[in-house]
Coordinates of C-alpha atoms in Angstrom, one line a residue:
X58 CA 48.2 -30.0 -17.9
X59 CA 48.4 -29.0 -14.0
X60 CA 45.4 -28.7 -11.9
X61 CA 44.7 -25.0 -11.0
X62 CA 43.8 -24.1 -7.8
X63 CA 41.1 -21.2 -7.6
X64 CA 43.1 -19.2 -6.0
X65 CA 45.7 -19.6 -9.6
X66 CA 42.1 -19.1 -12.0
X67 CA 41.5 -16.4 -10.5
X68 CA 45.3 -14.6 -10.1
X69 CA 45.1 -15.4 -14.5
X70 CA 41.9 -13.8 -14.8
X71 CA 43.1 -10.6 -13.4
X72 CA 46.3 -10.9 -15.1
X73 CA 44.8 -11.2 -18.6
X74 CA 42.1 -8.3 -17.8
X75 CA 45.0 -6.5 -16.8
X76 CA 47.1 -6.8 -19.8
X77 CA 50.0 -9.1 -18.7
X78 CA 51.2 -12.1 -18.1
X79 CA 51.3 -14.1 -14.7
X80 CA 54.0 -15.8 -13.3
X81 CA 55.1 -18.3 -11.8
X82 CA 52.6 -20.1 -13.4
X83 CA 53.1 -21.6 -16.7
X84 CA 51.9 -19.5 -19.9
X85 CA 48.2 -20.9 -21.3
X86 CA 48.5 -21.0 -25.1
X87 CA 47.2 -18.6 -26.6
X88 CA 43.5 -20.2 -28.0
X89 CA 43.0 -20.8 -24.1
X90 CA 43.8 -17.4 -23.3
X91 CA 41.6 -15.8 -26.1
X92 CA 38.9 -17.6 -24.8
X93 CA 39.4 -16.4 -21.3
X94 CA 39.9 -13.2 -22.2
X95 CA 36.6 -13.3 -24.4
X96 CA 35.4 -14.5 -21.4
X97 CA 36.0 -11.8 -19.4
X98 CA 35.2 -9.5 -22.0
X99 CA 31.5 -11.0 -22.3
X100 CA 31.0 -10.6 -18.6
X101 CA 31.9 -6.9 -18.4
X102 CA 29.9 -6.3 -21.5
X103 CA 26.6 -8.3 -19.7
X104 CA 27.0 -6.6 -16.6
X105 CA 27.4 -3.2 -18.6
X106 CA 23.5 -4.3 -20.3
X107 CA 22.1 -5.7 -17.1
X108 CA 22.9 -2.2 -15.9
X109 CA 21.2 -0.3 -18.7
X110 CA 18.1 -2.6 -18.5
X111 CA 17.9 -2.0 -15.2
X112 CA 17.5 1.8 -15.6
X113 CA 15.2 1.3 -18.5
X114 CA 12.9 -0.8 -16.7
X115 CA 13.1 2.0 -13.4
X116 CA 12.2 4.5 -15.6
X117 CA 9.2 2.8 -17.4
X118 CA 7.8 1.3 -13.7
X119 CA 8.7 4.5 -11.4
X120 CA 8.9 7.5 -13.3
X121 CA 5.8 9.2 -15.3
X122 CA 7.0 9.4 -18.5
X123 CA 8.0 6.6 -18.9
X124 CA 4.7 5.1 -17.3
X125 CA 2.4 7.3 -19.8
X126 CA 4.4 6.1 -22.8
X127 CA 4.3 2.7 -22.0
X128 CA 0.5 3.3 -21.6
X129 CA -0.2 4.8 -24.7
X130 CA 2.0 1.9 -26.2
X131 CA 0.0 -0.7 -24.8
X132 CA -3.4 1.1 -25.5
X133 CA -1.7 1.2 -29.2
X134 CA -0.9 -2.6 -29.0
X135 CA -4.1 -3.9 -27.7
X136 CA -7.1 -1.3 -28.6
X137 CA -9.5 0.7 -26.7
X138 CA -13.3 -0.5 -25.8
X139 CA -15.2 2.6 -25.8
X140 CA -18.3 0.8 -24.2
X141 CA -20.0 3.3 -21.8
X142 CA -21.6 0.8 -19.2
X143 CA -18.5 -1.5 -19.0
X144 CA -16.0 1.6 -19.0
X145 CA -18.3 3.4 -16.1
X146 CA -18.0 0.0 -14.1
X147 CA -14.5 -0.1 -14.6
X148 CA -14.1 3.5 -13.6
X149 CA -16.0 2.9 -10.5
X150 CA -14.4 0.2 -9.3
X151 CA -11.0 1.1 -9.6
X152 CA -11.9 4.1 -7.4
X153 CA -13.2 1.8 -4.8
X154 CA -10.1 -0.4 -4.7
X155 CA -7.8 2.4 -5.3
X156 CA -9.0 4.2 -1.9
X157 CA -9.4 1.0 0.0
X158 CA -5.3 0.4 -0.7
X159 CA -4.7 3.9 -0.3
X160 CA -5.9 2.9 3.8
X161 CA -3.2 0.3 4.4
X162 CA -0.6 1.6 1.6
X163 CA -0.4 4.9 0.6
X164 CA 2.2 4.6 -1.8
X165 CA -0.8 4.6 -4.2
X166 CA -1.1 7.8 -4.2
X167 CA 2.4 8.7 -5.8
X168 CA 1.6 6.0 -8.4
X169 CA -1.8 5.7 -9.0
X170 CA -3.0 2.6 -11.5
X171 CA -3.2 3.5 -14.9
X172 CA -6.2 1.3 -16.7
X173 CA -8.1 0.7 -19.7
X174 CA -11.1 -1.7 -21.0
X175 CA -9.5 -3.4 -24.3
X176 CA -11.9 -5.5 -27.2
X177 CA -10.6 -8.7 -26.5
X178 CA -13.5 -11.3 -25.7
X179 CA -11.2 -14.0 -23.3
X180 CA -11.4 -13.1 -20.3
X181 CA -8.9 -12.3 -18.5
X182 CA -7.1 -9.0 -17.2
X183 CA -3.7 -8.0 -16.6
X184 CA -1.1 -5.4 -14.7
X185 CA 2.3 -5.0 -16.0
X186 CA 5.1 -2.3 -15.0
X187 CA 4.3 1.6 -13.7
X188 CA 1.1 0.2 -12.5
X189 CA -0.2 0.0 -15.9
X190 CA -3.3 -2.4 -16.6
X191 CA -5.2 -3.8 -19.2
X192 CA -8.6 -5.1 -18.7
X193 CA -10.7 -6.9 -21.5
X194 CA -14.0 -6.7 -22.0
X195 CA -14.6 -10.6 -22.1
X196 CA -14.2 -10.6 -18.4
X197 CA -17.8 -9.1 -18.1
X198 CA -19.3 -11.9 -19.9
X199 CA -18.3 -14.4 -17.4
X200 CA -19.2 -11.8 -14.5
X201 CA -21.0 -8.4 -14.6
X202 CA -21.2 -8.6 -10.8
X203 CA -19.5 -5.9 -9.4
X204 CA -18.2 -7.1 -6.2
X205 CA -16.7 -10.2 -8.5
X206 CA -15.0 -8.5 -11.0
X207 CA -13.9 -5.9 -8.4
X208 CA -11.8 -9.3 -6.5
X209 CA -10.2 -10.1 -10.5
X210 CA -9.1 -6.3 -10.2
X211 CA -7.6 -6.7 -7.3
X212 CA -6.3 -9.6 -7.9
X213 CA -4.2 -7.5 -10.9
X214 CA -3.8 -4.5 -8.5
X215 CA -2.2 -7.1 -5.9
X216 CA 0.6 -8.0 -8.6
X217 CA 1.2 -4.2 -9.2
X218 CA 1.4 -2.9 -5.8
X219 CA 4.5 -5.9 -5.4
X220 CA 5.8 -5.2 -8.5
X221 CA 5.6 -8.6 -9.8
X222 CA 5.6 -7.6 -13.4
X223 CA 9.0 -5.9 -13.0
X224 CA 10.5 -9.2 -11.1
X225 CA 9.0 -11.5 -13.8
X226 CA 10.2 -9.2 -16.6
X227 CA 14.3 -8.9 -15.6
X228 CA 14.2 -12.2 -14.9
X229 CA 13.1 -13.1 -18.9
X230 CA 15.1 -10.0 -20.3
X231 CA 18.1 -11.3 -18.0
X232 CA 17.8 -14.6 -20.0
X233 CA 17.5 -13.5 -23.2
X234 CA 20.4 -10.4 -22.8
X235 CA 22.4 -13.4 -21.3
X236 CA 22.2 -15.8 -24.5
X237 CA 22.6 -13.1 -26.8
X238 CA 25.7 -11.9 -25.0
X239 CA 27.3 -15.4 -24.6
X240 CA 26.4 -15.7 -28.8
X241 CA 28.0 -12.7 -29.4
X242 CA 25.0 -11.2 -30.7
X243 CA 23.6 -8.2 -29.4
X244 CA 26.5 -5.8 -31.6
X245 CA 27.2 -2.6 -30.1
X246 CA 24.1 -1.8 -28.1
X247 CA 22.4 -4.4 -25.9
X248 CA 19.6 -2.3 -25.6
X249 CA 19.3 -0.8 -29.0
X250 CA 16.4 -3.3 -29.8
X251 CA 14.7 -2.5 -26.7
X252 CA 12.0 -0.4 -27.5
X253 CA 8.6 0.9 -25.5
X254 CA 6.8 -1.8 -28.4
X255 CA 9.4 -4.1 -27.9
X256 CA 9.0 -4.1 -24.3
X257 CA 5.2 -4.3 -24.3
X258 CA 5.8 -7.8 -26.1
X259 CA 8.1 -8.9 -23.6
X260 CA 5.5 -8.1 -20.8
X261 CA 2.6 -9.6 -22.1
X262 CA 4.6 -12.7 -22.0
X263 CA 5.5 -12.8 -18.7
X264 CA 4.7 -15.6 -16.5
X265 CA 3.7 -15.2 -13.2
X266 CA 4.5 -17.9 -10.8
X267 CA 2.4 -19.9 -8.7
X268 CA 3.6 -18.2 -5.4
X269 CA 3.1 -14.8 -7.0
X270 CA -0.6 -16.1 -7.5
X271 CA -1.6 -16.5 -4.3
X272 CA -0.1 -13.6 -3.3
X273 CA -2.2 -11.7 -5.3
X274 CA -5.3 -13.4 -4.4
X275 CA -4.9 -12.7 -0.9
X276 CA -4.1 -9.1 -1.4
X277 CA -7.7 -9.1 -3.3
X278 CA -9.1 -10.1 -0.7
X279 CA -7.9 -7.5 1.8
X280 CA -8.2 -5.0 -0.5
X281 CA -11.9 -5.7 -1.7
X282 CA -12.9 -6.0 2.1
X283 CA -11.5 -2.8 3.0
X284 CA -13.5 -1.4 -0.5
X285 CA -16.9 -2.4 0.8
X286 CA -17.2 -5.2 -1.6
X287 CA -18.8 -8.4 -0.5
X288 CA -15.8 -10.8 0.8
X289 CA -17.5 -14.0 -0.5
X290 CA -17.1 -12.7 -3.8
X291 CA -13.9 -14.0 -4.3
X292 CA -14.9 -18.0 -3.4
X293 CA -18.4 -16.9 -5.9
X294 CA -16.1 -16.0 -8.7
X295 CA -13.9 -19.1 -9.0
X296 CA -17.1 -20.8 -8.1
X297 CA -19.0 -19.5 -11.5
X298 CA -16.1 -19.8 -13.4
X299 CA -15.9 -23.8 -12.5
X300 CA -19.2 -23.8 -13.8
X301 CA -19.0 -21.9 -16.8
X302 CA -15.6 -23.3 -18.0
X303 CA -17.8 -25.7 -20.5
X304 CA -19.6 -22.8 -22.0
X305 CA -16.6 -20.3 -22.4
X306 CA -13.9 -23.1 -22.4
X307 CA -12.3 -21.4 -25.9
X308 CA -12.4 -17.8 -24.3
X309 CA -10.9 -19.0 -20.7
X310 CA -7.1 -18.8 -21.9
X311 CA -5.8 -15.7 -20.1
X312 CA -3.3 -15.1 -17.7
X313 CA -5.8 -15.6 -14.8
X314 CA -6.2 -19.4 -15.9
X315 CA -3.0 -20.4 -16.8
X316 CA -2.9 -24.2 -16.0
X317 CA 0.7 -24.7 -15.3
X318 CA 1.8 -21.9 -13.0
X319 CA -1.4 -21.0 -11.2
X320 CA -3.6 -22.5 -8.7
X321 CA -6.8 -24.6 -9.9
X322 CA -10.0 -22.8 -9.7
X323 CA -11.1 -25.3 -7.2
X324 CA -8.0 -24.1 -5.1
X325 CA -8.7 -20.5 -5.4
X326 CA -12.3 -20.7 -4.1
X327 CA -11.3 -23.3 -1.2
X328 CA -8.6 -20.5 -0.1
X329 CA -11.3 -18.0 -0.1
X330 CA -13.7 -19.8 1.6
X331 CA -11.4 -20.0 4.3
X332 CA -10.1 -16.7 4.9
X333 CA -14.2 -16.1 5.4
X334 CA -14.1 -18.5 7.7
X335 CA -11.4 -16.7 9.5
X336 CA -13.1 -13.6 9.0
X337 CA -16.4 -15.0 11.0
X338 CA -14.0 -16.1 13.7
X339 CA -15.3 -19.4 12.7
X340 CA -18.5 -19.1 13.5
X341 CA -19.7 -18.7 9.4
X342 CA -19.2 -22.3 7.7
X343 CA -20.2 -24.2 4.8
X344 CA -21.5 -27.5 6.2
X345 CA -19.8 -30.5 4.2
X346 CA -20.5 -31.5 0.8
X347 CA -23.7 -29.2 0.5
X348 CA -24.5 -25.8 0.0
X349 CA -25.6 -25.2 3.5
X350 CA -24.8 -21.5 5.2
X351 CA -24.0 -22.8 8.7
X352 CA -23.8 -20.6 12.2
X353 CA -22.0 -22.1 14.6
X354 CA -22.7 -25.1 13.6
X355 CA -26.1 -25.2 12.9
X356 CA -28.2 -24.9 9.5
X357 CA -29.1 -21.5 8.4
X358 CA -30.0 -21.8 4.8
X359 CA -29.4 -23.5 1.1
X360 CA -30.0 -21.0 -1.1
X361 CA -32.0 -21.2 -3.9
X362 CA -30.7 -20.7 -7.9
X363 CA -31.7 -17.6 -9.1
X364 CA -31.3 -16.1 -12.6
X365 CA -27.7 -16.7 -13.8
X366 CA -26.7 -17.6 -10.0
X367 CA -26.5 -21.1 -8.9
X368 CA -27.1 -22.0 -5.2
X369 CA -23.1 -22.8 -4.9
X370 CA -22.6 -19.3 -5.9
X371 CA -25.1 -17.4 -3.9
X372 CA -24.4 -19.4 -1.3
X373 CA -21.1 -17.8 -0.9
X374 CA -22.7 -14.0 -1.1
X375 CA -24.6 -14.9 1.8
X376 CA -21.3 -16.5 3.8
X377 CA -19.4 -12.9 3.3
X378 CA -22.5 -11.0 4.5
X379 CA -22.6 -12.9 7.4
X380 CA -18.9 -12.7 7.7
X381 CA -18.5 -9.0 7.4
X382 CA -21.6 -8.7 10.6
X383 CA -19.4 -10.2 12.7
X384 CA -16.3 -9.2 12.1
X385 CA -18.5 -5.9 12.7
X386 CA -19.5 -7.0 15.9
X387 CA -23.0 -6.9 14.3
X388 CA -23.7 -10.4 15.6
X389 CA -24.4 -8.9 19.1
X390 CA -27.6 -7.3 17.3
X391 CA -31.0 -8.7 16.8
X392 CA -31.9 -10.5 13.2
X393 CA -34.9 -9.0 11.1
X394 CA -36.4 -8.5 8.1
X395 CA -37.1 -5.2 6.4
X396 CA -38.5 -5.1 3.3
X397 CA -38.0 -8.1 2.4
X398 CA -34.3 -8.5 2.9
X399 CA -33.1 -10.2 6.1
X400 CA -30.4 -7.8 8.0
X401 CA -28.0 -8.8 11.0
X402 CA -27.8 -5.1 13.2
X403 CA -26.9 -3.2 10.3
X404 CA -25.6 -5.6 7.9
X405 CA -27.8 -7.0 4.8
X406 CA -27.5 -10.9 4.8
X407 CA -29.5 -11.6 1.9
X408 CA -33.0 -11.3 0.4
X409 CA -34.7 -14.4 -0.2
X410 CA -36.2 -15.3 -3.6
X411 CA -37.8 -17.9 -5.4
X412 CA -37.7 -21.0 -3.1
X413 CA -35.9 -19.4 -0.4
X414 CA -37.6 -19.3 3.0
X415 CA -39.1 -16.1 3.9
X416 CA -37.1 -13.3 5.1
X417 CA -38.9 -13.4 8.7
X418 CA -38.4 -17.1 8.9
X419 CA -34.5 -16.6 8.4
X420 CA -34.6 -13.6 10.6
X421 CA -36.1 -15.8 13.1
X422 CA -34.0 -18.7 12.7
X423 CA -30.3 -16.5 13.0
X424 CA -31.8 -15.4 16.2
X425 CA -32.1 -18.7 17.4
X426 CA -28.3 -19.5 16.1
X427 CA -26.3 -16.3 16.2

């Protein structure tokens, strides 16, 4: 047998699409040639599916129809919640985020998210193509806080405006058309299995990779800061969930917590904590190994628990108050207290409770340290 150059493979492959023999070269015998030519006949066939998946999954992410259907077929697949409060929250919310992104990327306003509360109690929340999400109600019994569920929302809306679903879904269906196309196996129609219900199982399988992640979280962050919501909510979330992981440990087994392709919960809240930094200009820190609110350096205050809040958590509500005056240029503005919440120029910083100082003692204190 002679070596073949690839300039010769390739002159044979032609020649056998083609229909006829090549010379100079020696004649292959005829097994080899069958299997080249079944070869080549795979390949044409696969490119012919990848094609019509392609269109199939640009119609279902960019068109309408196609993202109403696959809607109502994941409504279908999963069940509707029909709770008032939690639905109204969810309403509200979305609203808030959806206008924030509107401000920086308008494109939103062509596709705008379609969303719905499901039964399921793990919490956990998810977007897949056509800006299509699914939220379950178990997420509100780790969090009811609004401006932390409003960062996990965002974190979904993140993957939807960069189509991450879409990306993560060719690249299983490309896998799975390829094997069945190398076996011979997919018959006539490639695609003739591929239905809306069929594709809503492929989806929810996804996985989402570790890059994708943060990508996500950091769009949350932008987008819940341009909402209005509180930007330490992000670091509070990841925060409570550390600490609740013991009590919900058989209902935290969503997408969101995914051990193998997603960043720890510890990560997550240390990457918040310092884009607030940032945010400050570095003047809003937490001081080391503590719960301590610093300015500039200096101690402002360890907040106290309060009911369902521990001081870690709070203490991060307090950090994006601060952050948000002066990134304001509120910081320029005296500190008081009104009504029993402390207030940096315009900007509420927190209200003291329980064991907290009083709010005219911490008015006076960021005075004396802004």
């Amino acid at each position: 047998m002679f070596k073949r150059t690839k300039k010769m493979t390739a002159s044979i492959l032609l020649g056998l699409a083609a229909g006829f023999s090549v010379c100079p070269y020696p004649a292959m015998p005829q097994t080899e040639a069958a299997d080249i030519a079944g070869m080549i006949g795979s390949l044409i066939y696969g490119a012919q599916v990848y094609k019509q998946m392609d269109e199939y999954l640009d119609t279902v992410n960019n068109t309408e129809e196609g993202r109403q259907k696959y809607f109502e077929e994941l409504k279908k697949s999963q069940g509707v919640s029909y709770d008032s409060y939690y639905n109204g929250m969810l309403d509200g919310i979305m609203a808030n985020l959806s206008a924030g992104i509107a401000a920086s990327a308008p494109s939103i306003k062509q596709k705008p998210f379609l969303y719905f509360l499901n039964p399921s109690t793990e919490f956990n929340a998810a977007c897949g193509l056509g800006h299509v999400m699914t939220v379950n109600i178990g997420l509100f019994k780790i969090s009811d806080n609004t401006d932390e569920v409003a960062f996990v929302l965002g974190h979904e809306m993140g993957h939807g405006m960069k189509n991450h679903a879409v990306s993560g879904t060719k690249k299983k269906l490309r896998t799975i058309i390829g094997g069945s196309v190398a076996a011979s196996a997919m018959g006539g129609g490639a695609l003739a299995n591929l239905t809306m219900s069929a594709l809503v199982g492929q989806i929810n399988n996804v996985q989402i990779g570790k890059k994708q992640e943060w990508e996500a979280d950091n769009l949350a962050f932008d987008y819940c800061y341009q909402a209005g919501y509180n930007p330490g909510a992000g670091a509070a979330l990841w925060q409570r969930v550390e600490e609740k992981q013991g009590e919900f440990k058989n209902s935290l087994v969503g997408e969101i917590f995914s051990p193998n392709d997603h960043p720890t919960n510890k990560e997550r809240r240390e990457n918040y904590e310092k884009k607030l930094v940032k945010l400050s200009g570095n003047h809003i820190t937490i001081k080391k190994d503590s719960d301590m609110v610093q300015v500039n350096g200096k101690d402002f205050v360890t907040p106290a628990a309060v009911s369902g809040m521990s001081s870690a958590e709070r203490k991060y509500f307090i950090m994006g108050n601060l952050a948000a005056a002066y990134n304001h240029g509120q910081n320029v503005k005296e500190a008081y207290a009104s009504d029993g919440t402390v207030y940096l120029g315009n900007q509420s910083i927190m209200t003291p409770t329980g064991s907290d100082p009083s709010a005219e003692a911490l008015a006076r204190r960021l005075n004396e340290i802004k």
